Amino acid sequence: MPHQKTYAAAFVDALLDSMSDDRMVTLIGSAPLGLGPERHLTEELRHQYPDRVLDPPTAEGGVASVGAGAAMAGARPFVDLLTGSFVYLAWTQIVNEAANGHYMSGGKLQVPVTYHCLEGVRGAGAPQHSQSPHAMLWNAPGVEIVIPSMASDVYGLIRTAIASPNPTMIFSHAKILGIESDVPPSRTPIPFGKADIKRHGRDVTIVALSICVHHALAAAVELAEEGIEAEVIDPRTLVPFDEETILASVKRTGRLVIADEVPQRASAASEIAATIAERGFDYLKAPISRVTRPDTPIPFSPALEQSLIPSARKIAEASRALCMYRNQ
Amino acid sequence: MNDEIRQRRWTFLKQMMLIRRFEEAVATAGAEKAFPGHYHLYIGQEATGVGAMAALGPSDKIATTHRNHGHVLARGADPEACLAEIMGRANGINRGRGGTIHLCDPELGFLQTSGVVGSVVGLAAGGGYACKLKGDGSLTAAFFGDGALEEGIAFECLNIAALWGLPVIFICENNSADALGMAKGGYPTLVHAANDLRSIPGSLGIEAIRVDGTEVEEVHRVVAHAAAHCRAGKGPLFIETVTRRWAGSAPLWPELATGITDIGMATGRTKIDDGPHSYWYRHNDPVLKLARQILQDDHSARMQIELLDEQTQAHMRAVVERVHQSPYPELATATDFVFAQGAA
Ligand SMILES: Cc1ncc(C[n+]2csc(CCOP(=O)(O)OP(=O)(O)O)c2C)c(N)n1
């Protein structure tokens, strides 16, 4: 019987099981759930593995480097880089060291490090605490990118990330930690590169990332009341990326909306749009629509902040517009 | 002097000569434009790499930088695979993916060989973390230039290593003593506010030692001390080895300003005149220096030294010949090795 769990609880389950399976798995950064109400859940990790949970100094580059070096030397660290905005300080260690290691050694070296951060517009973060580096990282070959949206996926994806022989970056949106969803009764890893169809529909495909999956599902309920059946697809991993599931869906619906909470230019939505335009042009009955942020830093003031980010309303509007397009 | 030390000196000389002749071959090939890109030679620093490697054990890990050829050879890598890598060939030690800046053999214990100045300090701290976790008495040694200490990552990771008591030997090869590079706008400690580099790790409570990096026995002794310190669980150590930027070397595209090394300058066969490099020949060149030390102990070693050098040169000539004839990687393999096999 499936039962409900929060994203945060499933996240911690994955770490506990990974640490119990392999003594080389350690946690560097003891607060991967941030400062929110779920943070107490990580106490169990420290309680069970006091020697394998470490609090590093405030040194994102150093911590990322230690993670990469430790992985090269045979450890399997899960490295928490805290707020996504600060991952830029670790950029050269992730992109230049971890991501290139296997390639520039000619396949001799493996770098099985897992990085994690809490990204996204978290509410009152102002420009410096609201960033999402996942799209920028997608431009760096050599890192697997995991972007779980719900409790049902986060356990299996983290297990796979930690077991992977490659560097992996997991992006959790700061606002989804407390959201509950059904988790499967058996705890199994989820293979990378397999998108999940979160809702089936025939009229429009909505590809949504992270928190936008929740907005898209809410939009789909709204649209269904109007007779529009939206299919909601969660890619779950950007690297590897499941083009086939999206292509097959667009072939059925003929319409594609992509929702991604990052500035529009060179967003993940842009890359997905380009891919489908290249490979699925003949299926399209309307132009592809991107629901993203404008190319603007995120303001502090709550109403301004809210006006800039993707929402169920904006996704529903974009979907409606595509369905109207047919009739023009 | 006991036999063990005598024997070790010969091993050191053999390795240092191999590195010297290898680097001369690289510079010659570079001048002939036989391979593209800029490169950094280890000439003048051989005593540091060779002395330090000899103090490490087989399961110890090593991280190094753009100036890595000497480290990889001193650890026992095949010179042919190394030269083939520098020349971008399929039989290169990294199948032509890394080139001169990234010679790396994980089977010999190498972690990354990084061209990002400063990164090695951090990766080595990570290596030390893994060694400590394994609890098998292994350690990680980092080789980097004084320039690495200009980057923030070095401070961050020295701090972490000190805080967590990680078994890491941080070996800073300061090649800016008497640097001609200084006058040429190179990368000496001129651009460092700290005059004594030991004060940087020292401020974090890390024991820091300075040693003459042209004295192979001295380097070996100090690194062996550091290794014992790490293995006893006493945390990291920092060693500054003072070497000289090889006379006339340009930082990026080195020319052989002092010419091909003439071992006769150590054995007395060749007279050293008072030209611009005479101080280098008489006092700074670590290979000539070690050969003289061996001779001082045993005057009859002259023939043996010259023979060793001839054999090394012949070996390198054959290596160069074969590498020039070895094929480049197949173009269809250019996108291989982005991800490790068995990826989820
Ligand atoms: C992050 C970074 N910035 C700049 C460079 C360019 N660069 C290559 S070698 C070098 C100087 C390194 O000096 P040092 O560490 O003293 O080593 P040396 O070459 O003198 O042995 C620099 C700045 C680089 N490789 N990486």
XYZ file of C-alpha atoms and ligand atoms in Angstrom:
698
model
C 0.000 0.000 0.000
C 1.438 3.375 -0.936
C 1.488 5.929 1.822
C 2.156 9.651 2.111
C 5.489 11.176 3.001
C 7.100 14.555 2.722
C 9.883 15.210 0.240
C 12.162 15.874 3.212
C 11.375 12.552 4.906
C 11.959 10.544 1.723
C 15.203 12.476 1.182
C 16.498 11.508 4.622
C 15.387 7.874 4.117
C 17.576 7.717 1.021
C 20.607 9.015 2.899
C 20.043 6.636 5.814
C 19.757 3.603 3.547
C 22.753 4.632 1.428
C 24.891 5.123 4.528
C 23.801 1.817 5.953
C 24.642 -0.024 2.708
C 28.117 1.431 2.199
C 30.447 2.758 4.872
C 32.255 4.932 2.317
C 29.094 7.052 1.956
C 29.358 10.133 4.158
C 27.512 13.406 4.502
C 29.544 16.601 4.256
C 27.235 19.410 5.320
C 24.756 18.360 7.963
C 21.842 20.628 7.009
C 20.715 19.573 3.537
C 17.126 20.462 4.455
C 18.024 24.070 5.196
C 16.546 26.034 8.059
C 12.910 25.090 7.475
C 10.582 23.074 9.711
C 11.880 19.744 8.308
C 15.467 20.286 9.398
C 15.128 18.163 12.538
C 14.812 15.068 10.308
C 18.543 15.107 9.626
C 19.229 14.579 13.325
C 18.648 10.880 12.722
C 21.601 10.837 10.306
C 23.884 12.373 12.860
C 22.520 10.094 15.545
C 23.090 6.897 13.568
C 26.377 7.905 11.910
C 28.094 10.415 14.167
C 31.473 9.857 12.503
C 30.162 10.145 8.973
C 28.302 13.443 9.200
C 30.549 16.491 9.082
C 29.926 20.203 9.367
C 32.426 21.986 7.162
C 33.430 25.649 7.349
C 31.630 28.181 5.157
C 33.774 27.410 2.140
C 31.671 26.239 -0.788
C 34.608 25.920 -3.178
C 36.674 24.074 -0.606
C 33.848 21.753 0.351
C 33.093 20.935 -3.287
C 36.781 20.303 -3.869
C 37.081 18.031 -0.855
C 34.070 16.099 -2.149
C 35.580 15.691 -5.615
C 39.013 14.728 -4.291
C 37.544 12.260 -1.814
C 35.532 10.625 -4.594
C 38.646 10.362 -6.769
C 40.340 8.601 -3.860
C 37.554 6.058 -3.397
C 35.006 7.636 -1.051
C 31.349 8.323 -1.884
C 30.593 11.667 -0.302
C 27.182 13.333 -0.401
C 28.144 16.985 -0.311
C 25.570 19.584 0.597
C 26.348 23.003 -0.851
C 23.388 24.652 0.903
C 21.676 27.458 -1.008
C 21.810 27.186 -4.795
C 22.969 30.795 -5.050
C 26.274 29.833 -3.420
C 26.977 26.930 -5.730
C 28.618 29.470 -8.043
C 31.473 29.636 -5.533
C 31.981 25.920 -6.099
C 31.670 26.185 -9.863
C 35.260 25.451 -10.860
C 35.390 22.432 -8.575
C 32.206 20.942 -10.035
C 32.634 21.950 -13.659
C 36.418 21.948 -14.083
C 37.441 19.172 -11.711
C 34.584 16.730 -11.065
C 32.915 16.945 -14.476
C 36.130 16.696 -16.521
C 37.878 14.063 -14.440
C 36.732 10.934 -16.221
C 37.184 12.414 -19.683
C 40.591 13.988 -19.326
C 42.012 10.887 -17.699
C 40.974 8.990 -20.822
C 38.427 7.010 -18.828
C 40.813 5.941 -16.055
C 39.428 8.061 -13.228
C 35.974 7.958 -11.653
C 34.514 10.759 -9.567
C 31.499 9.349 -7.695
C 30.622 12.484 -5.738
C 27.056 13.673 -5.180
C 26.383 17.380 -4.687
C 23.118 18.806 -3.450
C 21.663 22.275 -3.033
C 18.380 23.973 -2.233
C 17.715 26.197 -5.202
C 14.949 28.445 -6.427
C 12.840 31.410 -5.469
C 12.243 30.504 -1.863
C 10.318 33.601 -0.785
C 11.934 36.856 0.339
C 15.315 35.637 -0.848
C 15.969 38.842 -2.788
C 18.439 38.620 -5.717
C 21.226 36.800 -3.870
C 19.260 33.946 -2.271
C 16.933 33.084 -5.139
C 19.119 31.585 -7.837
C 18.767 28.282 -9.689
C 21.993 27.028 -11.255
C 20.568 23.890 -12.919
C 20.334 25.366 -16.415
C 23.884 26.729 -16.293
C 25.164 23.374 -15.143
C 23.363 21.685 -18.029
C 25.944 23.352 -20.268
C 28.777 21.463 -18.570
C 29.200 17.920 -19.936
C 30.243 15.277 -17.433
C 27.829 15.867 -14.548
C 24.579 13.978 -14.084
C 21.791 16.378 -13.128
C 18.867 15.271 -10.988
C 15.939 17.523 -10.251
C 13.362 15.642 -8.175
C 9.953 17.220 -7.691
C 8.281 14.965 -5.143
C 8.619 12.467 -2.343
C 7.689 9.667 -4.751
C 10.878 10.266 -6.761
C 13.430 11.753 -4.432
C 14.251 8.538 -2.563
C 14.930 6.469 -5.674
C 16.837 9.238 -7.440
C 19.145 9.899 -4.490
C 19.911 6.196 -4.160
C 20.887 6.086 -7.823
C 22.934 9.293 -7.539
C 25.005 8.004 -4.641
C 25.588 4.644 -6.328
C 26.540 6.243 -9.645
C 30.225 6.191 -10.700
C 29.839 9.769 -11.977
C 29.575 13.187 -10.356
C 25.916 14.002 -9.796
C 24.244 17.247 -8.825
C 20.854 17.091 -7.149
C 18.733 20.237 -7.134
C 15.919 20.387 -4.594
C 13.615 23.388 -4.728
C 13.548 25.067 -1.338
C 9.741 25.280 -1.347
C 8.917 21.609 -1.901
C 10.534 19.988 1.138
C 7.307 19.862 3.144
C 5.017 18.699 0.329
C 3.589 15.211 0.853
C 2.980 12.676 -1.871
C 2.449 8.931 -2.230
C 5.629 6.938 -1.878
C 5.819 3.380 -3.185
C 5.839 0.643 -0.521
C 9.133 -0.815 -1.672
C 12.193 1.402 -1.579
C 13.951 1.000 -4.896
C 16.413 3.139 -6.869
C 14.974 4.991 -9.881
C 17.074 4.763 -13.042
C 18.285 8.056 -14.499
C 17.025 9.199 -17.901
C 13.427 8.040 -17.448
C 10.847 10.812 -17.423
C 7.692 10.260 -15.377
C 4.274 11.089 -16.761
C 2.642 12.590 -13.701
C -0.744 13.005 -15.399
C -2.021 11.709 -18.719
C -3.834 13.939 -21.245
C -4.418 14.283 -24.963
C -4.532 18.023 -25.672
C -1.295 19.605 -24.513
C 2.018 18.362 -23.108
C 3.380 20.298 -20.156
C 6.999 19.488 -19.377
C 7.740 20.867 -15.928
C 10.819 20.878 -13.733
C 10.990 20.689 -9.966
C 8.472 22.996 -8.263
C 6.877 23.664 -11.644
C 5.586 20.068 -11.651
C 3.325 21.069 -8.772
C 2.200 24.212 -10.608
C 1.593 22.177 -13.761
C -0.547 19.610 -11.938
C -2.644 22.401 -10.444
C -2.951 23.977 -13.893
C -4.051 20.624 -15.333
C -6.927 20.438 -12.809
C -7.996 23.942 -13.800
C -7.748 23.126 -17.513
C -9.686 19.878 -17.131
C -12.654 21.874 -15.863
C -12.579 23.676 -19.194
C -12.340 20.442 -21.152
C -8.605 20.670 -21.879
C -6.720 17.494 -20.912
C -3.100 18.293 -20.175
C -0.338 15.686 -19.977
C 2.225 16.594 -17.300
C 5.726 15.194 -17.734
C 8.477 15.398 -15.138
C 11.871 14.608 -16.761
C 13.346 13.961 -13.258
C 16.889 14.040 -14.639
C 18.343 16.580 -17.075
C 21.465 14.430 -17.601
C 20.718 11.878 -18.925
C 17.646 13.393 -20.560
C 14.648 11.403 -21.761
C 13.796 12.963 -25.119
C 11.745 9.983 -26.252
C 8.981 10.224 -23.658
C 8.481 13.913 -24.449
C 8.568 13.373 -28.217
C 6.017 10.583 -27.944
C 3.754 12.803 -25.854
C 4.051 15.759 -28.243
C 3.253 13.388 -31.095
C -0.040 12.629 -29.326
C -0.934 16.161 -28.202
C 0.716 18.385 -30.849
C 1.321 21.110 -28.258
C 4.156 21.768 -25.820
C 4.465 24.074 -22.822
C 7.691 23.970 -20.781
C 7.816 25.365 -17.264
C 11.161 26.123 -15.607
C 11.760 28.559 -12.766
C 14.906 30.213 -14.128
C 15.475 33.326 -16.253
C 14.336 32.562 -19.776
C 17.549 33.041 -21.754
C 19.392 29.727 -21.985
C 17.011 28.180 -19.468
C 16.431 24.433 -19.341
C 13.097 25.233 -21.002
C 14.986 26.776 -23.920
C 17.089 23.660 -24.433
C 14.071 21.348 -24.239
C 12.216 23.588 -26.710
C 15.124 23.485 -29.148
C 15.410 19.714 -28.881
C 11.734 19.114 -29.566
C 11.688 21.695 -32.352
C 14.590 19.856 -33.989
C 13.273 16.342 -33.569
C 9.498 16.802 -33.409
C 8.705 19.775 -35.662
C 6.217 17.794 -37.710
C 4.172 16.910 -34.638
C 3.574 20.504 -33.588
C 0.233 22.187 -34.155
C 1.343 25.377 -32.408
C 4.610 27.103 -31.447
C 6.343 25.820 -28.312
C 5.671 27.974 -25.264
C 8.109 28.587 -22.387
C 6.902 29.597 -18.922
C 9.972 30.894 -17.113
C 11.174 33.968 -15.210
C 11.927 37.210 -17.024
C 15.649 37.955 -17.295
C 15.612 39.951 -14.080
C 17.045 39.413 -10.589
C 14.400 38.399 -8.048
C 13.093 41.328 -5.969
C 12.562 41.091 -2.233
C 9.086 42.616 -2.108
C 6.612 39.672 -2.001
C 4.115 40.861 -4.610
C 6.868 41.771 -7.060
C 8.569 38.440 -6.466
C 5.332 36.525 -7.049
C 4.647 38.400 -10.271
C 7.860 37.161 -11.875
C 7.847 33.416 -11.213
C 5.993 30.611 -13.001
C 2.632 29.667 -11.448
C -0.305 27.375 -12.170
C -2.141 30.351 -13.646
C 0.668 31.192 -16.077
C 1.024 27.573 -17.137
C -2.755 27.267 -17.655
C -2.770 30.485 -19.702
C 0.052 29.280 -21.911
C -1.696 25.933 -22.410
C -4.992 27.592 -23.279
C -3.287 29.865 -25.774
C -1.773 26.867 -27.556
C -5.147 25.140 -27.721
C -6.693 28.324 -29.173
C -3.907 28.578 -31.725
C -5.397 25.648 -33.630
C -8.557 27.648 -34.257
C -6.912 30.770 -35.647
C 77.617 6.565 4.593
C 75.879 3.203 4.516
C 75.085 1.088 1.482
C 71.391 1.788 1.685
C 71.961 5.511 1.208
C 74.473 4.859 -1.561
C 72.016 2.609 -3.336
C 69.213 5.132 -2.925
C 71.337 7.903 -4.439
C 71.816 5.816 -7.557
C 68.068 5.229 -7.801
C 67.502 8.958 -7.384
C 70.059 9.803 -10.043
C 68.505 7.356 -12.445
C 65.034 8.841 -12.002
C 66.246 12.443 -12.121
C 68.178 11.801 -15.305
C 65.169 10.171 -16.892
C 63.053 13.231 -16.051
C 65.766 15.580 -17.360
C 66.183 13.737 -20.654
C 62.412 13.398 -20.985
C 61.893 17.140 -20.503
C 64.653 17.939 -22.968
C 62.880 15.719 -25.481
C 59.610 17.558 -24.810
C 61.289 20.948 -25.282
C 62.930 19.768 -28.491
C 59.645 18.431 -29.855
C 57.952 21.666 -28.730
C 60.513 23.799 -30.558
C 59.984 21.667 -33.655
C 56.242 22.290 -33.311
C 55.672 18.535 -33.168
C 52.693 19.116 -30.857
C 50.400 22.085 -30.199
C 49.667 24.018 -27.018
C 51.738 25.474 -24.218
C 53.581 23.337 -21.708
C 55.557 23.585 -18.479
C 58.834 21.766 -17.845
C 60.094 20.340 -14.562
C 63.786 21.010 -15.241
C 65.422 22.274 -12.052
C 62.832 20.694 -9.768
C 63.696 17.010 -10.274
C 65.103 16.612 -6.777
C 61.789 17.601 -5.229
C 59.598 15.194 -7.188
C 62.005 12.270 -6.929
C 62.869 12.762 -3.260
C 59.244 13.195 -2.273
C 57.832 10.251 -4.245
C 60.410 7.918 -2.734
C 58.984 8.682 0.707
C 55.430 7.684 -0.264
C 53.900 4.245 -0.107
C 52.121 2.286 -2.858
C 48.610 3.008 -1.547
C 49.185 6.723 -1.026
C 47.352 9.175 -3.273
C 48.870 12.059 -5.194
C 47.423 15.189 -6.756
C 49.374 17.448 -9.042
C 49.240 20.377 -11.437
C 50.206 21.767 -14.829
C 53.885 21.116 -14.010
C 53.362 17.387 -13.560
C 55.667 15.472 -15.920
C 58.337 14.956 -13.273
C 55.850 13.764 -10.665
C 54.229 11.209 -12.916
C 57.600 9.840 -14.091
C 59.029 9.808 -10.559
C 56.059 7.687 -9.491
C 56.974 5.139 -12.159
C 54.807 5.936 -15.178
C 55.988 4.744 -18.575
C 57.826 7.596 -20.363
C 56.511 6.455 -23.712
C 52.879 6.675 -22.558
C 53.642 10.104 -21.057
C 55.283 11.503 -24.184
C 52.537 9.996 -26.345
C 50.005 11.849 -24.203
C 51.862 15.131 -24.610
C 51.872 14.522 -28.363
C 48.127 13.717 -28.342
C 48.462 10.086 -29.405
C 46.068 7.175 -28.907
C 48.591 5.277 -26.765
C 48.998 8.287 -24.480
C 48.624 7.665 -20.778
C 45.187 9.332 -21.000
C 44.377 8.367 -24.592
C 45.104 11.888 -25.769
C 42.311 13.464 -23.694
C 44.509 15.212 -21.161
C 47.738 16.283 -22.827
C 50.692 17.868 -21.072
C 48.662 19.607 -18.374
C 46.721 16.539 -17.241
C 49.034 13.512 -17.220
C 47.296 11.299 -14.708
C 47.465 7.650 -13.804
C 44.952 6.608 -11.138
C 46.559 3.158 -11.073
C 49.688 4.793 -9.659
C 47.588 6.604 -7.072
C 47.076 9.859 -8.927
C 43.860 11.736 -8.319
C 43.233 14.549 -10.721
C 46.116 16.322 -12.410
C 44.531 19.746 -12.592
C 45.442 22.808 -14.609
C 43.303 25.041 -12.434
C 45.776 26.802 -10.157
C 44.860 26.165 -6.538
C 42.485 23.235 -7.148
C 45.090 20.651 -6.244
C 45.213 21.897 -2.663
C 41.482 21.192 -2.358
C 41.404 17.886 -4.208
C 44.287 16.643 -2.070
C 42.375 17.589 1.079
C 39.545 15.448 -0.304
C 42.021 12.651 -0.962
C 43.169 12.919 2.640
C 39.557 12.767 3.777
C 39.062 9.509 1.861
C 42.326 8.092 3.246
C 41.225 8.884 6.779
C 37.818 7.337 6.145
C 39.429 4.149 4.842
C 41.588 4.052 7.937
C 44.320 2.045 6.209
C 47.158 4.424 7.084
C 47.303 5.897 3.607
C 47.787 9.611 2.963
C 47.545 12.079 0.113
C 50.407 14.223 -1.162
C 49.726 17.415 -3.098
C 52.284 19.033 -5.398
C 51.601 22.628 -6.389
C 53.368 25.895 -7.117
C 53.554 28.967 -4.936
C 50.906 30.468 -7.238
C 48.339 28.061 -5.759
C 48.547 29.934 -2.478
C 47.313 33.070 -4.224
C 43.915 31.403 -4.739
C 41.180 31.340 -2.072
C 40.628 27.612 -2.439
C 44.060 26.983 -0.892
C 43.125 28.787 2.311
C 39.716 27.114 2.455
C 41.186 23.649 2.137
C 44.213 24.144 4.371
C 41.664 25.198 6.975
C 39.525 22.105 6.408
C 42.573 19.818 6.477
C 43.773 21.347 9.742
C 40.302 21.331 11.303
C 39.625 17.691 10.443
C 43.188 16.480 11.010
C 43.473 15.047 7.506
C 46.545 13.036 6.454
C 47.786 15.338 3.693
C 51.298 16.479 2.801
C 51.038 19.817 1.056
C 54.214 20.199 -1.018
C 54.617 23.693 -2.393
C 57.352 23.842 -5.017
C 58.439 27.434 -4.863
C 60.469 27.824 -8.022
C 60.803 31.580 -7.766
C 64.166 31.790 -6.018
C 66.503 33.857 -8.238
C 63.796 33.733 -10.857
C 64.675 35.124 -14.219
C 60.920 34.772 -14.637
C 60.542 37.663 -12.215
C 62.229 40.046 -14.591
C 60.230 38.577 -17.442
C 56.906 39.022 -15.679
C 56.517 35.382 -14.613
C 54.719 34.037 -11.561
C 57.051 34.455 -8.603
C 56.205 35.213 -4.999
C 56.644 38.853 -5.986
C 52.865 38.891 -6.301
C 52.373 37.435 -2.815
C 51.970 39.694 0.189
C 53.243 36.906 2.447
C 57.016 36.900 2.190
C 57.356 33.616 3.991
C 54.847 31.176 2.529
C 55.036 29.025 5.664
C 53.136 31.716 7.506
C 49.968 30.846 5.559
C 49.535 27.232 6.791
C 51.282 28.306 9.979
C 48.426 30.668 10.826
C 46.116 27.626 10.845
C 48.371 25.616 13.116
C 49.791 23.415 10.363
C 53.452 22.526 10.865
C 55.341 24.101 7.972
C 58.873 23.222 6.909
C 61.155 24.834 4.330
C 63.706 22.714 2.536
C 66.219 23.163 -0.288
C 64.334 21.658 -3.209
C 67.496 20.931 -5.178
C 68.776 18.529 -2.489
C 67.103 15.210 -3.115
C 68.194 13.612 0.175
C 66.892 16.588 2.144
C 63.538 16.532 0.399
C 63.294 12.803 0.961
C 64.065 13.132 4.663
C 61.490 15.882 5.221
C 58.734 14.164 3.271
C 59.413 10.899 5.123
C 59.035 12.830 8.380
C 55.757 14.308 7.112
C 54.477 10.900 6.049
C 55.184 9.435 9.489
C 53.413 12.435 11.049
C 50.326 11.857 8.857
C 50.296 8.110 9.443
C 50.438 8.701 13.188
C 47.145 10.563 12.846
C 48.658 13.966 13.594
C 47.051 15.719 10.628
C 48.477 17.659 7.703
C 51.922 19.075 7.102
C 53.171 21.750 4.757
C 56.538 21.654 3.019
C 57.951 24.497 0.946
C 60.690 23.249 -1.348
C 62.814 26.102 -2.630
C 63.853 25.566 -6.216
C 64.992 27.827 -8.988
C 63.150 28.570 -12.148
C 65.428 26.793 -14.578
C 67.848 29.284 -16.062
C 66.305 31.035 -19.005
C 63.043 29.134 -18.929
C 60.050 30.994 -20.222
C 57.001 30.161 -18.122
C 54.841 28.872 -20.965
C 56.884 27.951 -24.029
C 60.239 27.059 -22.508
C 63.353 27.238 -24.587
C 66.470 25.180 -23.770
C 68.536 28.243 -22.895
C 71.135 26.245 -20.974
C 71.280 23.705 -23.768
C 71.107 19.921 -23.510
C 72.516 18.923 -20.113
C 76.150 17.879 -20.288
C 76.803 15.381 -17.498
C 80.511 15.969 -18.159
C 80.079 19.163 -16.155
C 79.651 16.928 -13.107
C 82.238 14.296 -13.947
C 84.934 16.829 -14.890
C 85.030 15.898 -18.550
C 83.606 19.286 -19.592
C 85.014 22.582 -18.378
C 82.425 25.071 -17.067
C 83.285 28.525 -18.404
C 82.177 31.811 -16.915
C 79.185 32.341 -19.185
C 75.751 33.544 -18.086
C 74.694 30.105 -16.790
C 77.820 29.155 -14.898
C 76.132 29.574 -11.494
C 73.362 27.296 -12.618
C 75.799 24.628 -13.774
C 77.964 24.859 -10.669
C 75.361 25.173 -7.938
C 71.704 24.952 -8.945
C 71.253 22.151 -11.436
C 69.960 19.292 -9.234
C 71.081 16.546 -11.610
C 74.680 17.793 -11.813
C 74.587 18.368 -8.078
C 73.594 14.799 -7.239
C 76.116 13.343 -9.705
C 78.843 15.384 -7.974
C 77.731 14.134 -4.565
C 77.970 10.536 -5.738
C 81.419 11.198 -7.186
C 82.621 12.854 -4.011
C 81.832 9.678 -2.127
C 83.248 7.388 -4.788
C 85.631 8.759 -7.430
C 85.427 5.555 -9.415
C 81.741 6.160 -10.177
C 82.581 8.459 -13.089
C 82.241 5.820 -15.795
C 79.064 4.490 -14.273
C 77.447 7.939 -14.238
C 78.369 8.578 -17.843
C 77.121 5.147 -18.842
C 73.828 5.685 -17.031
C 73.388 8.961 -18.858
C 74.157 7.402 -22.240
C 71.647 4.644 -21.594
C 68.987 7.133 -20.535
C 69.543 9.216 -23.638
C 69.393 6.163 -25.885
C 66.205 5.038 -24.177
C 64.597 8.449 -24.710
C 65.710 8.560 -28.364
C 63.929 5.262 -28.953
C 60.849 6.509 -27.102
C 60.716 9.691 -29.191
C 61.089 7.657 -32.368
C 58.212 5.345 -31.468
C 55.921 8.144 -30.295
C 56.428 10.081 -33.518
C 55.206 7.004 -35.352
C 52.260 6.214 -33.092
C 48.750 6.987 -34.323
C 46.344 9.680 -33.183
C 43.073 8.557 -31.583
C 40.218 7.568 -33.892
C 37.989 10.592 -34.483
C 34.877 8.540 -33.772
C 36.089 8.134 -30.154
C 36.134 11.898 -29.429
C 32.983 11.704 -27.316
C 33.978 8.558 -25.399
C 34.616 8.831 -21.628
C 32.209 11.676 -20.804
C 30.612 9.340 -18.279
C 31.946 6.260 -16.553
C 30.482 2.934 -17.633
C 27.852 1.466 -15.417
C 26.220 4.884 -15.112
C 22.784 4.636 -13.644
C 42.562 29.344 -11.861
C 43.697 29.626 -12.817
N 44.056 30.896 -13.076
C 45.064 31.154 -13.922
C 45.749 30.151 -14.543
C 46.890 30.449 -15.508
N 48.186 29.948 -14.990
C 48.783 28.857 -15.477
S 50.238 28.491 -14.701
C 50.078 29.834 -13.682
C 51.123 30.181 -12.677
C 51.283 29.174 -11.680
O 52.337 29.557 -10.841
P 52.847 28.574 -9.746
O 51.680 27.973 -9.031
O 53.824 29.301 -8.916
O 53.511 27.389 -10.547
P 54.777 27.396 -11.514
O 54.217 27.456 -12.910
O 55.622 28.566 -11.163
O 55.437 26.099 -11.257
C 48.910 30.525 -13.954
C 48.501 31.748 -13.260
C 45.317 28.832 -14.264
N 45.898 27.770 -14.851
N 44.311 28.600 -13.392
